[in-house]
Short mmCIF file of C-alpha atoms in Angstrom, two decimals:
data_model
loop_
_atom_site.label_atom_id
_atom_site.label_comp_id
_atom_site.label_asym_id
_atom_site.label_seq_id
_atom_site.Cartn_x
_atom_site.Cartn_y
_atom_site.Cartn_z
CA UNK A 233 242.93 -8.29 25.94
CA UNK A 234 239.53 -6.58 25.63
CA UNK A 235 238.28 -7.64 29.14
CA UNK A 236 235.59 -9.90 27.65
CA UNK A 237 236.34 -13.51 28.07
CA UNK A 238 234.93 -16.12 25.90
CA UNK A 239 235.41 -19.93 26.48
CA UNK A 240 236.10 -22.26 24.82
CA UNK A 241 238.19 -20.58 21.97
CA UNK A 242 237.52 -23.65 19.72
CA UNK A 243 234.95 -26.39 19.71
CA UNK A 244 234.53 -29.38 17.43
CA UNK A 245 231.42 -31.35 17.75
CA UNK A 246 229.15 -33.68 15.67
CA UNK A 247 225.71 -32.93 14.22
CA UNK A 248 222.81 -33.33 16.69
CA UNK A 249 224.90 -32.63 19.70
CA UNK A 250 224.56 -29.80 22.33
CA UNK A 251 227.18 -27.19 23.33
CA UNK A 252 227.35 -24.26 25.84
CA UNK A 253 229.46 -21.34 25.07
CA UNK A 254 230.38 -19.00 27.96
CA UNK A 255 231.11 -15.26 28.16
CA UNK A 256 232.31 -13.07 31.07
CA UNK A 257 231.65 -9.34 30.34
CA UNK A 258 234.08 -6.55 31.09
CA UNK A 259 234.13 -5.60 34.70
CA UNK A 260 231.26 -3.18 35.45
CA UNK A 261 229.51 -3.90 32.22
CA UNK A 262 225.81 -4.92 32.56
CA UNK A 263 224.78 -5.72 28.99
CA UNK A 264 225.87 -8.88 27.16
CA UNK A 265 225.22 -9.45 23.39
CA UNK A 266 225.54 -12.58 21.43
CA UNK A 267 226.53 -12.47 17.69
CA UNK A 268 227.00 -15.22 15.09
CA UNK A 269 229.46 -14.57 12.29
CA UNK A 270 229.76 -16.98 9.26
CA UNK A 271 231.53 -16.32 5.97
CA UNK A 272 228.42 -15.65 3.97
CA UNK A 273 226.30 -13.89 6.69
CA UNK A 274 228.57 -11.40 8.41
CA UNK A 275 227.84 -10.47 12.05
CA UNK A 276 224.22 -11.53 12.99
CA UNK A 277 222.70 -10.26 16.12
CA UNK A 278 221.29 -13.10 18.33
CA UNK A 279 220.26 -11.93 21.77
CA UNK A 280 220.83 -9.13 24.32
CA UNK A 281 220.71 -9.33 28.10
CA UNK A 282 220.79 -6.44 30.54
CA UNK A 283 221.37 -7.18 34.14
CA UNK A 284 220.09 -10.67 34.02
CA UNK A 285 216.99 -9.90 31.80
CA UNK A 286 216.48 -10.56 28.09
CA UNK A 287 216.02 -7.15 26.29
CA UNK A 288 216.10 -7.81 22.55
CA UNK A 289 216.18 -10.83 20.21
CA UNK A 290 217.55 -11.07 16.78
CA UNK A 291 217.33 -13.96 14.31
CA UNK A 292 218.07 -16.50 17.11
CA UNK A 293 216.98 -20.08 16.20
CA UNK A 294 214.45 -21.93 18.48
CA UNK A 295 217.43 -24.53 18.98
CA UNK A 296 219.38 -21.83 20.65
CA UNK A 297 218.96 -20.22 24.08
CA UNK A 298 220.93 -17.92 26.29
CA UNK A 299 220.81 -16.68 29.90
CA UNK A 300 222.57 -14.16 31.97
CA UNK A 301 223.52 -15.12 35.59
CA UNK A 302 223.58 -12.99 38.64
CA UNK A 303 227.33 -12.64 38.41
CA UNK A 304 226.49 -11.07 34.81
CA UNK A 305 228.29 -13.87 32.91
CA UNK A 306 226.20 -15.36 30.15
CA UNK A 307 225.90 -18.73 28.31
CA UNK A 308 224.76 -19.50 24.93
CA UNK A 309 223.28 -22.89 24.47
CA UNK A 310 223.15 -24.44 20.96
CA UNK A 311 221.38 -27.73 20.62
CA UNK A 312 220.53 -30.19 17.71
CA UNK A 313 223.41 -28.83 15.86
CA UNK A 314 223.64 -28.81 12.22
CA UNK A 315 226.56 -28.37 9.81
CA UNK A 316 225.28 -24.82 9.05
CA UNK A 317 225.73 -23.78 12.64
CA UNK A 318 229.53 -23.74 12.17
CA UNK A 319 230.62 -20.19 12.75
CA UNK A 320 232.44 -17.74 14.99
CA UNK A 321 230.23 -16.77 17.99
CA UNK A 322 231.00 -13.57 19.59
CA UNK A 323 230.08 -12.00 22.94
CA UNK A 324 230.12 -8.33 23.49
CA UNK A 325 229.51 -6.25 26.51
CA UNK A 326 228.65 -2.68 27.14
CA UNK A 327 228.18 -0.58 30.50
CA UNK A 328 224.60 0.36 29.97
CA UNK A 329 221.36 -0.32 28.11
CA UNK A 330 221.48 2.17 25.42
CA UNK A 331 225.00 1.58 24.07
CA UNK A 332 226.17 5.11 23.62
CA UNK A 333 229.78 4.23 24.11
CA UNK A 334 230.34 1.26 21.70
CA UNK A 335 230.49 -2.53 22.42
CA UNK A 336 233.56 -4.37 23.61
CA UNK A 337 233.91 -7.75 21.89
CA UNK A 338 235.45 -10.96 23.15
CA UNK A 339 237.88 -12.92 20.95
CA UNK A 340 235.11 -15.46 19.98
CA UNK A 341 234.42 -19.14 20.02
CA UNK A 342 234.96 -20.93 16.82
CA UNK A 343 232.42 -23.69 16.42
CA UNK A 344 232.94 -26.51 13.90
CA UNK A 345 230.13 -29.03 13.51
CA UNK A 346 231.17 -32.13 11.73
CA UNK B 237 213.56 -4.36 7.17
CA UNK B 238 216.54 -2.14 7.73
CA UNK B 239 219.42 -2.74 5.27
CA UNK B 240 223.07 -1.52 5.73
CA UNK B 241 225.17 -1.59 2.64
CA UNK B 242 229.06 -1.57 2.66
CA UNK B 243 231.09 -2.08 -0.43
CA UNK B 244 231.93 -5.89 -0.63
CA UNK B 245 235.00 -5.16 -2.75
CA UNK B 246 238.26 -4.72 -1.04
CA UNK B 247 239.76 -1.28 -1.04
CA UNK B 248 243.36 -1.29 -2.26
CA UNK B 249 245.40 1.88 -1.53
CA UNK B 250 248.97 3.15 -1.25
CA UNK B 251 250.55 3.86 2.00
CA UNK B 252 250.14 7.62 2.85
CA UNK B 253 246.88 8.10 1.07
CA UNK B 254 243.45 8.66 2.60
CA UNK B 255 241.14 5.67 2.59
CA UNK B 256 237.47 6.35 2.47
CA UNK B 257 234.86 3.70 3.16
CA UNK B 258 231.09 4.06 2.64
CA UNK B 259 228.11 2.85 4.72
CA UNK B 260 224.65 3.37 3.29
CA UNK B 261 221.35 2.37 4.97
CA UNK B 262 217.83 2.19 4.06
CA UNK B 263 214.56 3.29 5.87
CA UNK B 264 214.71 5.46 9.03
CA UNK B 265 217.89 6.76 10.46
CA UNK B 266 219.49 5.26 13.51
CA UNK B 267 220.11 6.88 16.82
CA UNK B 268 223.81 6.22 16.60
CA UNK B 269 226.12 5.00 13.90
CA UNK B 270 229.37 3.15 14.90
CA UNK B 271 232.49 2.05 13.09
CA UNK B 272 234.45 -1.00 14.19
CA UNK B 273 237.86 -2.58 12.92
CA UNK B 274 238.02 -6.37 12.70
CA UNK B 275 241.13 -8.39 11.95
CA UNK B 276 240.82 -12.05 10.65
CA UNK B 277 239.73 -14.50 13.41
CA UNK B 278 239.40 -11.63 15.96
CA UNK B 279 236.52 -9.79 17.48
CA UNK B 280 235.53 -6.35 16.22
CA UNK B 281 237.10 -3.38 17.95
CA UNK B 282 235.18 -0.17 18.54
CA UNK B 283 236.54 2.88 16.77
CA UNK B 284 234.06 5.71 16.64
CA UNK B 285 230.47 6.58 17.40
CA UNK B 286 228.63 9.42 15.78
CA UNK B 287 225.07 10.60 16.74
CA UNK B 288 222.23 11.49 14.36
CA UNK B 289 222.53 15.20 15.31
CA UNK B 290 226.33 15.17 14.56
CA UNK B 291 227.67 15.85 11.10
CA UNK B 292 231.34 14.82 11.75
CA UNK B 293 233.57 13.20 14.42
CA UNK B 294 237.39 12.81 14.62
CA UNK B 295 239.79 10.77 16.50
CA UNK B 296 243.50 10.93 15.52
CA UNK B 297 243.83 9.93 11.87
CA UNK B 298 240.12 8.76 11.70
CA UNK B 299 237.20 10.88 10.68
CA UNK B 300 233.48 9.85 10.37
CA UNK B 301 230.73 11.85 8.67
CA UNK B 302 226.93 11.14 8.96
CA UNK B 303 224.55 12.56 6.41
CA UNK B 304 220.86 11.64 7.36
CA UNK B 305 219.51 13.17 4.17
CA UNK B 306 221.72 10.75 1.98
CA UNK B 307 221.25 8.11 4.53
CA UNK B 308 225.13 7.61 4.49
CA UNK B 309 228.27 7.54 6.57
CA UNK B 310 231.85 8.03 5.31
CA UNK B 311 234.78 6.76 7.19
CA UNK B 312 238.10 8.20 6.42
CA UNK B 313 241.68 7.12 7.51
CA UNK B 314 244.18 9.76 6.65
CA UNK B 315 247.90 9.04 6.14
CA UNK B 316 247.12 5.25 5.86
CA UNK B 317 249.61 2.64 7.02
CA UNK B 318 249.86 -1.02 6.29
CA UNK B 319 248.89 -1.68 9.87
CA UNK B 320 245.48 -0.13 8.87
CA UNK B 321 244.77 -3.22 6.72
CA UNK B 322 241.74 -4.81 8.24
CA UNK B 323 237.93 -5.16 7.60
CA UNK B 324 235.99 -2.13 8.65
CA UNK B 325 232.37 -2.57 9.85
CA UNK B 326 229.60 -0.04 10.02
CA UNK B 327 226.95 -0.61 12.74
CA UNK B 328 223.58 1.10 13.50
CA UNK B 329 221.84 1.46 16.72
CA UNK B 330 218.09 1.87 16.77
CA UNK B 331 215.56 2.46 19.62
CA UNK B 332 215.36 -1.31 20.44
CA UNK B 333 219.03 -1.12 21.40
CA UNK B 334 220.11 -3.62 18.89
CA UNK B 335 223.33 -3.05 17.10
CA UNK B 336 223.06 -4.19 13.38
CA UNK B 337 226.19 -4.51 11.48
CA UNK B 338 226.97 -4.19 7.77
CA UNK B 339 229.04 -6.93 6.15
CA UNK B 340 232.20 -4.74 6.15
CA UNK B 341 234.71 -3.61 3.57
CA UNK B 342 238.21 -4.98 3.64
CA UNK B 343 241.03 -2.39 3.34
CA UNK B 344 244.46 -3.15 1.97
CA UNK B 345 247.27 -0.64 2.40
CA UNK B 346 250.24 -1.23 0.21
CA UNK B 347 253.66 -0.30 1.68
#
């Protein structure tokens, strides 16, 4: 157990639907990062939050949004889902902003869009 | 844009040998370079970090080198074991604090 908790572990939903993925960072970590991993794309950076504020954005689609709450947990919202959104979604956390100590990843949420 | 290249072909070696994995990048050098291990269906696990002003870092059977002139990092596992079989990811940190991953190299260690 890495200390980063992601729920749910698996999610199957239909095209056009909306889902929310949840992440609780490791205790004491203020930064939360979201990544998407599909077979042909590798790990793609989506977004970074630090202590409730958005700090960096990657190739995140407009249909996707995220937020980090005062208790530091984060949610990734995916809407108008398409077949191509099927992937593993990972959350990672780190203790500070600059990431000098490596990220701790959760076990991921496997999203299947049918 | 920045590109990170790792050998997409699997590295297949005999137990006890040294595995060497390569990570090449384009454009400017990152502040830090990290290596992660990922097993199928699992999240990456942080292994080692090396800073741009460091040449080499070691941790038990692992060694990482960082050559900013060649724009390359090498990741070595000495006395490899079947349990070392996994995908190894190189990742670069830039001033925007984004961690950008390479596509990874799969290592297979035969008993």
